[in-house]
XYZ file of C-alpha atoms in Angstrom:
580
model
C 13.599 46.328 12.459
C 16.101 48.583 10.608
C 17.394 49.810 13.925
C 18.635 46.286 14.763
C 20.650 45.921 11.511
C 23.412 48.120 12.988
C 24.310 45.234 15.261
C 25.537 43.216 12.284
C 28.471 45.598 11.948
C 30.286 43.948 14.736
C 29.852 40.572 13.054
C 30.452 41.426 9.394
C 32.931 38.615 8.783
C 30.791 35.962 10.483
C 27.715 37.194 8.648
C 29.485 36.746 5.279
C 31.347 33.497 6.009
C 28.325 31.739 7.399
C 26.229 32.011 4.178
C 29.319 31.589 2.039
C 30.176 28.178 3.466
C 26.492 27.184 3.175
C 26.555 28.119 -0.541
C 29.745 25.961 -0.935
C 27.863 23.117 0.675
C 24.891 23.667 -1.618
C 27.189 23.732 -4.687
C 28.638 20.324 -3.774
C 25.151 18.989 -3.167
C 24.047 20.018 -6.662
C 26.743 17.832 -8.202
C 25.454 14.706 -6.471
C 22.582 13.949 -9.005
C 25.001 14.293 -11.943
C 27.375 11.763 -10.335
C 24.464 9.423 -9.824
C 23.453 9.821 -13.424
C 26.973 8.837 -14.504
C 26.934 5.762 -12.159
C 23.661 4.581 -13.810
C 24.417 5.479 -17.425
C 28.077 4.287 -17.410
C 28.865 2.079 -14.506
C 25.610 0.075 -14.127
C 24.883 0.075 -17.844
C 28.317 -1.336 -18.687
C 28.736 -3.430 -15.521
C 31.915 -1.574 -14.696
C 32.354 -2.161 -10.942
C 35.556 -0.112 -10.854
C 33.853 2.899 -12.302
C 31.015 2.528 -9.816
C 33.444 2.413 -6.901
C 35.426 5.381 -8.127
C 32.238 7.467 -8.573
C 31.061 6.220 -5.174
C 34.241 7.615 -3.735
C 33.449 10.969 -5.349
C 30.040 10.903 -3.666
C 31.706 10.259 -0.272
C 34.200 13.032 -0.923
C 31.347 15.449 -1.820
C 29.587 14.412 1.376
C 32.657 14.949 3.596
C 33.457 18.296 2.069
C 29.766 19.375 2.274
C 29.667 18.307 5.959
C 32.845 20.291 6.689
C 31.370 23.401 5.040
C 28.084 22.906 6.892
C 29.751 22.733 10.254
C 31.889 25.750 9.592
C 28.795 27.749 8.429
C 26.974 26.641 11.597
C 29.883 27.926 13.796
C 29.975 31.320 12.169
C 26.179 31.681 12.032
C 25.799 30.710 15.709
C 28.644 33.036 16.727
C 26.996 35.992 14.914
C 23.484 35.165 16.212
C 24.526 34.799 19.841
C 26.774 37.815 19.706
C 24.060 40.027 18.144
C 21.528 38.729 20.603
C 23.855 39.543 23.503
C 24.490 43.058 22.188
C 20.749 43.731 21.612
C 19.910 42.426 25.139
C 22.600 44.576 26.764
C 21.594 47.697 24.826
C 17.845 47.139 25.495
C 18.549 46.703 29.226
C 20.674 49.876 29.165
C 17.973 51.746 27.224
C 15.167 50.651 29.583
C 17.213 52.089 32.483
C 17.218 55.420 30.741
C 13.415 55.575 30.520
C 11.569 57.607 33.045
C 8.829 56.273 35.339
C 6.310 57.712 32.883
C 7.480 55.435 29.981
C 7.880 52.338 32.165
C 4.363 52.928 33.562
C 3.017 53.289 29.956
C 4.737 50.220 28.452
C 4.316 47.972 31.419
C 6.891 45.833 33.285
C 5.580 42.527 31.966
C 5.905 43.684 28.391
C 9.457 44.821 28.989
C 10.382 41.526 30.552
C 8.923 39.629 27.570
C 10.796 41.701 25.060
C 14.041 41.400 27.004
C 13.755 37.552 27.052
C 11.376 35.803 24.703
C 11.364 38.310 21.868
C 15.192 38.646 21.749
C 15.578 34.827 21.858
C 13.208 34.600 18.785
C 15.300 37.267 17.010
C 18.455 35.325 17.844
C 17.056 32.036 16.492
C 15.824 33.914 13.391
C 19.297 35.401 12.683
C 20.923 31.951 13.048
C 18.573 30.280 10.576
C 18.662 33.232 8.131
C 22.453 33.152 7.925
C 22.405 29.329 7.352
C 19.397 28.822 5.120
C 18.096 32.083 3.693
C 20.576 31.953 0.818
C 21.189 28.241 0.693
C 17.601 27.147 0.126
C 16.798 29.589 -2.730
C 20.271 28.813 -4.241
C 19.545 25.106 -4.366
C 15.990 25.687 -5.680
C 17.066 27.803 -8.586
C 20.359 25.964 -8.946
C 18.417 22.672 -9.385
C 16.322 24.354 -12.118
C 19.445 25.540 -13.908
C 21.059 22.133 -13.653
C 17.795 20.620 -15.027
C 18.156 22.900 -18.124
C 21.682 21.494 -18.684
C 20.122 17.988 -18.861
C 16.912 18.580 -20.925
C 15.113 21.845 -21.728
C 11.664 20.247 -22.144
C 11.788 18.447 -18.807
C 13.226 21.566 -17.127
C 10.023 23.502 -18.035
C 8.277 21.490 -15.352
C 10.642 23.181 -12.871
C 9.736 26.594 -14.378
C 6.081 26.007 -13.634
C 6.502 24.354 -10.232
C 8.876 26.860 -8.544
C 6.713 30.017 -8.999
C 3.628 28.010 -7.778
C 5.526 26.952 -4.678
C 6.699 30.557 -4.054
C 3.095 31.817 -4.101
C 2.202 29.210 -1.480
C 5.243 29.921 0.751
C 5.067 33.690 0.659
C 1.263 33.733 0.866
C 1.412 31.807 4.129
C 4.120 34.146 5.347
C 2.069 37.315 4.721
C -0.925 35.804 6.574
C 0.915 34.414 9.484
C 3.216 37.460 10.349
C 0.412 39.726 11.792
C -0.871 36.703 13.710
C 2.406 36.042 15.312
C 2.383 39.661 16.569
C -0.951 38.892 18.258
C 0.571 35.763 19.810
C 3.471 37.798 21.321
C 1.061 40.392 22.686
C -1.055 37.737 24.317
C 2.149 36.228 25.729
C 2.577 39.609 27.419
C -0.828 39.130 29.087
C 0.062 35.651 30.288
C 3.304 36.942 31.789
C 1.451 39.832 33.412
C -1.077 37.426 35.044
C 1.867 35.219 36.253
C 3.859 38.104 37.574
C 0.882 39.571 39.474
C 0.123 36.200 41.095
C 3.739 35.577 42.086
C 4.288 39.034 43.524
C 0.909 39.151 45.185
C 0.759 35.512 46.361
C 0.183 36.531 49.996
C -2.641 38.873 49.102
C -4.282 36.246 46.849
C -4.194 33.684 49.646
C -5.259 36.199 52.287
C -8.467 36.890 50.358
C -8.848 33.230 49.329
C -8.766 34.141 45.611
C -6.624 31.253 44.382
C -9.469 29.729 42.388
C -10.408 33.058 40.787
C -6.807 33.806 39.857
C -6.365 30.316 38.519
C -9.451 30.874 36.270
C -8.136 34.218 35.123
C -4.764 32.624 34.265
C -6.514 29.771 32.431
C -8.506 32.251 30.355
C -5.383 34.194 29.305
C -3.482 31.028 28.654
C -6.420 29.491 26.716
C -6.552 32.553 24.500
C -2.838 32.250 23.896
C -3.286 28.624 22.947
C -6.102 29.352 20.598
C -4.069 32.022 18.883
C -1.072 29.698 18.622
C -3.144 26.826 17.269
C -4.816 29.127 14.719
C -1.571 30.501 13.367
C -0.088 27.043 13.604
C -2.835 25.606 11.411
C -2.126 28.272 8.784
C 1.628 27.587 8.933
C 0.967 23.827 8.855
C -0.728 24.148 5.474
C 2.622 24.924 3.954
C 4.141 21.447 4.203
C 1.229 19.381 2.769
C 0.562 21.913 -0.021
C 4.235 21.924 -1.034
C 4.393 18.179 -0.857
C 1.377 17.869 -3.159
C 2.814 20.328 -5.684
C 6.262 18.717 -5.622
C 4.968 15.156 -5.892
C 2.646 16.136 -8.667
C 5.645 17.666 -10.500
C 7.662 14.452 -9.949
C 4.775 12.396 -11.468
C 4.745 14.637 -14.506
C 8.517 14.579 -14.657
C 8.677 10.759 -14.616
C 5.897 10.449 -17.198
C 7.623 12.995 -19.531
C 11.045 11.439 -18.880
C 9.764 7.923 -19.675
C 8.600 8.969 -23.109
C 11.847 10.768 -23.793
C 13.894 7.694 -22.681
C 11.708 5.657 -25.022
C 12.526 8.024 -27.873
C 16.211 8.029 -26.992
C 16.289 11.813 -26.183
C 17.618 11.361 -22.576
C 19.095 8.501 -20.631
C 17.687 6.755 -17.626
C 20.388 8.241 -15.367
C 19.357 11.719 -16.481
C 15.703 11.000 -15.516
C 16.939 9.890 -12.107
C 19.028 13.077 -11.854
C 16.023 15.205 -12.687
C 13.891 13.372 -10.049
C 16.761 13.915 -7.546
C 16.819 17.645 -8.378
C 13.013 17.814 -7.829
C 13.474 15.938 -4.524
C 16.147 18.479 -3.511
C 13.729 21.293 -4.204
C 11.116 19.604 -2.075
C 13.536 19.206 0.866
C 14.786 22.816 0.576
C 11.290 24.228 0.238
C 10.256 22.358 3.438
C 13.272 23.945 5.117
C 12.455 27.321 3.608
C 8.816 26.952 4.822
C 10.011 26.374 8.348
C 12.544 29.232 7.940
C 9.725 31.539 6.807
C 7.725 30.653 9.954
C 10.750 31.354 12.168
C 11.495 34.578 10.213
C 7.870 35.656 10.653
C 8.179 35.246 14.384
C 11.643 36.887 14.476
C 10.421 39.879 12.479
C 7.385 40.353 14.670
C 9.575 40.123 17.749
C 12.231 42.431 16.191
C 9.596 45.065 15.605
C 8.507 44.824 19.162
C 12.079 45.215 20.414
C 12.584 48.153 17.986
C 9.482 49.799 19.424
C 11.102 49.890 22.866
C 14.243 51.372 21.405
C 12.116 53.986 19.674
C 10.522 54.958 23.036
C 12.482 57.980 24.170
C 12.519 59.184 27.773
C 10.451 62.200 28.667
C 13.178 63.114 31.196
C 15.761 64.673 28.916
C 19.207 64.756 30.493
C 20.275 68.033 28.860
C 21.437 69.721 32.063
C 25.084 70.537 32.601
C 25.191 71.882 36.152
C 27.375 69.756 38.354
C 28.319 72.171 41.155
C 27.131 72.278 44.723
C 24.942 74.929 46.214
C 26.328 78.437 46.426
C 27.766 79.278 49.835
C 25.148 81.344 51.543
C 23.264 82.023 54.693
C 22.129 79.301 57.008
C 18.549 79.821 55.962
C 19.212 79.331 52.248
C 16.337 77.859 50.256
C 17.175 74.262 49.457
C 14.018 73.053 47.561
C 11.275 75.218 46.088
C 8.112 74.521 44.168
C 6.646 77.368 42.157
C 3.000 77.043 41.083
C 3.666 73.441 40.033
C 1.113 71.156 38.271
C 1.725 67.493 37.546
C -0.325 64.996 35.536
C 0.409 61.333 34.881
C 0.553 60.092 31.282
C -2.908 59.312 30.057
C -4.702 60.831 33.064
C -7.498 63.309 32.455
C -7.010 65.220 35.734
C -3.832 66.524 37.250
C -2.460 64.613 40.296
C -1.002 67.789 41.737
C -2.005 71.362 41.032
C -0.935 74.821 42.227
C 1.819 73.571 44.569
C 4.076 76.296 45.906
C 6.323 76.133 48.986
C 9.952 76.534 50.129
C 12.096 74.119 52.112
C 15.140 75.604 53.807
C 18.475 74.018 54.324
C 18.452 71.762 57.403
C 14.690 71.790 57.758
C 12.522 68.739 58.225
C 9.409 68.843 56.036
C 6.508 66.589 56.877
C 4.015 65.675 54.151
C 0.667 64.172 55.059
C -2.705 63.606 53.427
C -5.172 60.994 52.556
C -4.536 58.065 50.235
C -4.149 59.287 46.669
C -3.664 62.859 47.623
C -0.311 63.083 45.685
C 2.252 62.791 48.461
C 4.541 60.331 46.631
C 4.066 62.134 43.375
C 5.260 65.372 44.913
C 8.556 64.010 46.330
C 9.211 62.107 43.140
C 9.472 65.361 41.309
C 12.514 66.491 43.343
C 15.014 63.895 41.888
C 13.133 64.142 38.433
C 11.686 60.671 38.426
C 8.863 62.618 36.711
C 8.831 66.166 35.316
C 6.334 68.811 36.300
C 3.664 69.388 33.721
C 3.620 73.139 34.508
C 5.484 75.323 36.922
C 9.029 74.794 38.256
C 10.857 72.628 40.804
C 14.070 74.206 42.089
C 17.006 72.775 44.053
C 19.508 75.294 45.466
C 17.765 77.992 43.476
C 18.237 76.239 40.153
C 15.686 74.507 38.021
C 16.113 70.706 38.399
C 16.080 70.439 34.534
C 19.346 72.450 34.502
C 21.232 69.778 36.429
C 22.559 66.619 34.902
C 20.600 63.726 36.205
C 23.622 62.172 37.920
C 24.468 65.447 39.672
C 20.891 66.010 40.828
C 20.369 62.521 42.159
C 23.715 62.575 43.891
C 22.250 65.335 46.075
C 19.247 63.221 46.928
C 18.915 60.180 49.178
C 15.686 58.346 48.289
C 13.972 55.871 50.588
C 11.097 54.522 48.391
C 7.624 53.521 49.679
C 8.333 49.886 48.892
C 11.574 48.676 50.542
C 13.717 46.982 47.867
C 16.899 45.125 48.660
C 19.067 43.088 46.308
C 20.549 39.653 46.589
C 24.038 39.813 48.129
C 25.694 40.881 51.287
C 24.530 43.746 53.472
C 27.801 45.533 52.523
C 26.985 45.270 48.863
C 23.521 46.721 49.433
C 24.857 49.605 51.495
C 27.286 50.499 48.785
C 24.406 51.250 46.510
C 24.252 54.440 48.513
C 28.011 55.177 48.299
C 30.351 52.924 46.332
C 33.457 53.679 48.364
C 31.796 53.760 51.820
C 33.988 52.506 54.626
C 32.667 49.973 57.118
C 32.564 52.631 59.812
C 30.354 54.860 57.665
C 27.994 51.922 57.084
C 27.720 51.176 60.819
C 27.000 54.878 61.556
C 24.174 54.801 59.009
C 22.856 51.552 60.539
C 22.928 53.172 63.972
C 20.966 56.210 62.807
C 18.459 53.966 60.999
C 17.927 51.870 64.171
C 19.165 48.789 62.308
C 22.388 48.117 64.119
C 20.833 46.034 66.912
C 19.228 43.394 64.683
C 22.264 43.277 62.377
C 24.503 42.554 65.414
C 22.043 39.929 66.636
C 22.546 37.968 63.398
C 26.260 37.837 64.219
C 27.410 38.320 60.544
C 27.882 42.099 60.536
C 28.138 43.570 57.103
C 28.643 40.141 55.629
C 25.008 39.252 56.376
C 23.604 37.648 53.204
C 20.334 39.105 51.982
C 18.068 37.079 49.725
C 16.367 38.465 46.657
C 14.040 41.267 47.690
C 15.190 40.836 51.334
C 12.880 37.822 51.731
C 14.878 36.622 54.787
C 14.102 39.827 56.637
C 10.934 41.275 58.202
C 9.202 44.254 56.677
C 10.499 46.575 59.431
C 14.057 45.288 59.028
C 13.914 45.848 55.242
C 12.677 49.446 55.779
C 15.408 50.244 58.249
C 18.110 48.896 55.885
C 16.831 50.956 52.982
C 16.887 54.055 55.212
C 20.503 53.200 56.192
C 21.446 52.762 52.510
C 20.203 56.287 51.778
C 21.864 57.812 54.832
C 25.348 56.313 54.074
C 25.519 58.661 51.118
C 25.140 61.702 53.413
C 22.841 63.411 50.852
C 21.913 67.010 50.920
C 18.222 66.098 50.584
C 16.771 63.009 52.201
C 13.369 61.789 51.065
C 11.584 59.216 53.134
C 8.422 58.198 51.303
C 6.282 56.508 53.947
C 9.379 54.345 54.647
C 8.662 53.705 58.343
C 5.148 52.372 58.042
C 6.213 48.926 59.219
C 7.963 50.246 62.355
C 6.422 50.251 65.803
C 5.917 53.647 67.398
C 8.928 53.388 69.746
C 11.296 52.545 66.889
C 9.727 55.204 64.673
C 10.229 57.814 67.365
C 13.851 56.726 67.946
C 14.477 56.798 64.179
C 13.082 60.404 63.905
C 15.171 61.523 66.891
C 18.390 59.945 65.433
C 17.758 61.479 61.994
C 17.220 64.930 63.471
C 20.449 64.636 65.555
C 22.715 63.245 62.799
C 21.362 65.230 59.757
C 21.480 68.817 60.890
C 22.531 70.200 57.495
C 20.335 67.844 55.606
C 16.890 68.874 54.285
C 14.633 66.007 55.115
C 11.270 65.259 53.550
C 9.113 62.751 55.541
C 5.942 61.390 53.816
C 3.732 59.627 56.304
C 0.170 58.641 57.116
C 0.983 59.004 60.783
C 0.469 62.398 62.454
C 2.940 61.477 65.163
C 5.733 60.940 62.613
C 5.529 64.454 61.139
C 4.046 66.584 64.006
C 7.530 67.809 65.125
C 8.611 68.798 61.577
C 9.697 72.369 60.898
C 7.058 72.575 58.151
C 4.142 70.389 57.413
C 2.490 70.220 53.965
C -1.081 69.000 53.962
C -2.300 67.591 50.646
C -5.927 66.855 49.779
C -6.956 65.657 46.319
C -3.685 66.970 44.722
C -3.862 70.464 46.278
C -1.833 71.966 49.026
C -4.521 72.831 51.630
C -2.229 73.515 54.573
C 1.327 74.738 55.173
C 2.908 75.446 58.559
C 3.859 73.931 61.889
C 1.811 71.433 63.811
C 0.201 74.056 66.120
C -0.446 76.499 63.235
C -2.214 73.820 61.181
C -4.370 72.699 64.105
C -5.901 76.179 64.187
C -5.838 76.903 60.441
C -6.325 73.612 58.556
C -9.508 71.589 58.928
C -8.097 68.627 56.954
C -5.009 68.392 59.174
C -7.042 68.651 62.355
C -9.351 65.848 61.188
C -6.315 63.599 60.364
C -4.816 64.205 63.761
C -8.092 63.598 65.692
C -8.670 60.445 63.791
C -5.403 59.032 65.124
C -4.790 60.744 68.424
C -6.745 61.923 71.429
C -7.462 65.605 71.932
C -4.761 65.752 74.650
C -2.206 64.060 72.433
C -2.968 66.384 69.545
C -2.337 69.510 71.729
C 0.958 68.244 73.130
């Protein structure tokens, strides 16, 4: 929570003026019972209509001035709350983008979305109410008690007993409800997770006819959220009736005491009415304070959740300073090298990759093949430092990848991820993710190489073709070809294609591989694939099995030396095709 206090620095003036104007409003409100006492004791008692009207005008004036102060306080409070919420949201989004895949995998996407939206909105509402009411309500409560002492000390002792009793109730409910609100927010994460999985996997759910099962799972998660909310709501709801009972009991005692004092001539009838009004003010303010405490409880729980994300530091430390290109050397210079590398995911008991050592030369095409879960994607994700090796070293241009700045390292790499992701906007906007200042001609050349030019021309919009969120208006193969083109437009030194042609037919796949070989002669290309035909013509082929490098060589070498590779090939191709 303390980490979020720094955001108030940009709104110091608003954070001071908001409560200040609320205190001014409260001060004018405390004078109202005294004016009413004068109207009763002087105006009504003496039948002086002029005096009653004059004092009525004072009441109207106090109301207008109080309303003006209230609106001014609301303006400054809202400005500070919205401004702070915006700053926190921007910084949290920026911070999340600094986290590595390891932290995002650990925290979970649904949790991050909840904290970016629901949690920060709760914090924003809490700040607004705190600036408006946190000082005002206690000020009126204790101010009413002080004003009661100016009227009659004996009657004011009722206030002395009532206020501590009310404080115990209010803060007791707060201490019980705060941990419960944390549970509510955690369960909200689970509901969001179930919703997100169903929306993203809607086709899979329907393909396996699991709509009913998923609806039941969502109902269970949602029902648990409702039960938690109802339980904590019941505890919070106790606050209002208990405070009403205490306050009304105090008013009864006050009227009974005041009646005897009026009878004895100690205080006037107007003063009794003023004391009752002060007690009523305390009741109203404590109800507001009770609701404020509930909101603060939620806001503090949410603020701690947001702070925990800020406290999460990336495991990929960007301490490198190297920015330069590779040293000018021989044509056969080593571009990428793995030296006895081991890698283990966070929380995993066994390494996903172990004992990996190989060299990829400049201009070479490296094929990577293996069974599902053998570590193919994990291996290529280590080159641009999406993850860091647990042991061993990954080198690019003879330098440890940790010695590069992240921006410089990733500028060398063109990444085509396993899942084709496009963003809402024009094709030109999407292509410029690869190179911000790319000319149209460069984009068309990349589209030609990626075998995407034909279908783009068929749509007759060129680079102005509008792409919906996630590329939903394109087929799977079209999305894959556009993501390949986006990586190629950068002209990277290292191109990584992580099973990015799986949706292409064999003819298009073959044309794509041929075009990449012809147009990327100086580029080191890593091709991850399940298809033997896709990688059989690579300069080197890495064969992975259960996280270990069990084969390294050309297609013909591996057919003779690697049983795993031979089995993969024979499972997909005939004996004659394998030997071609």
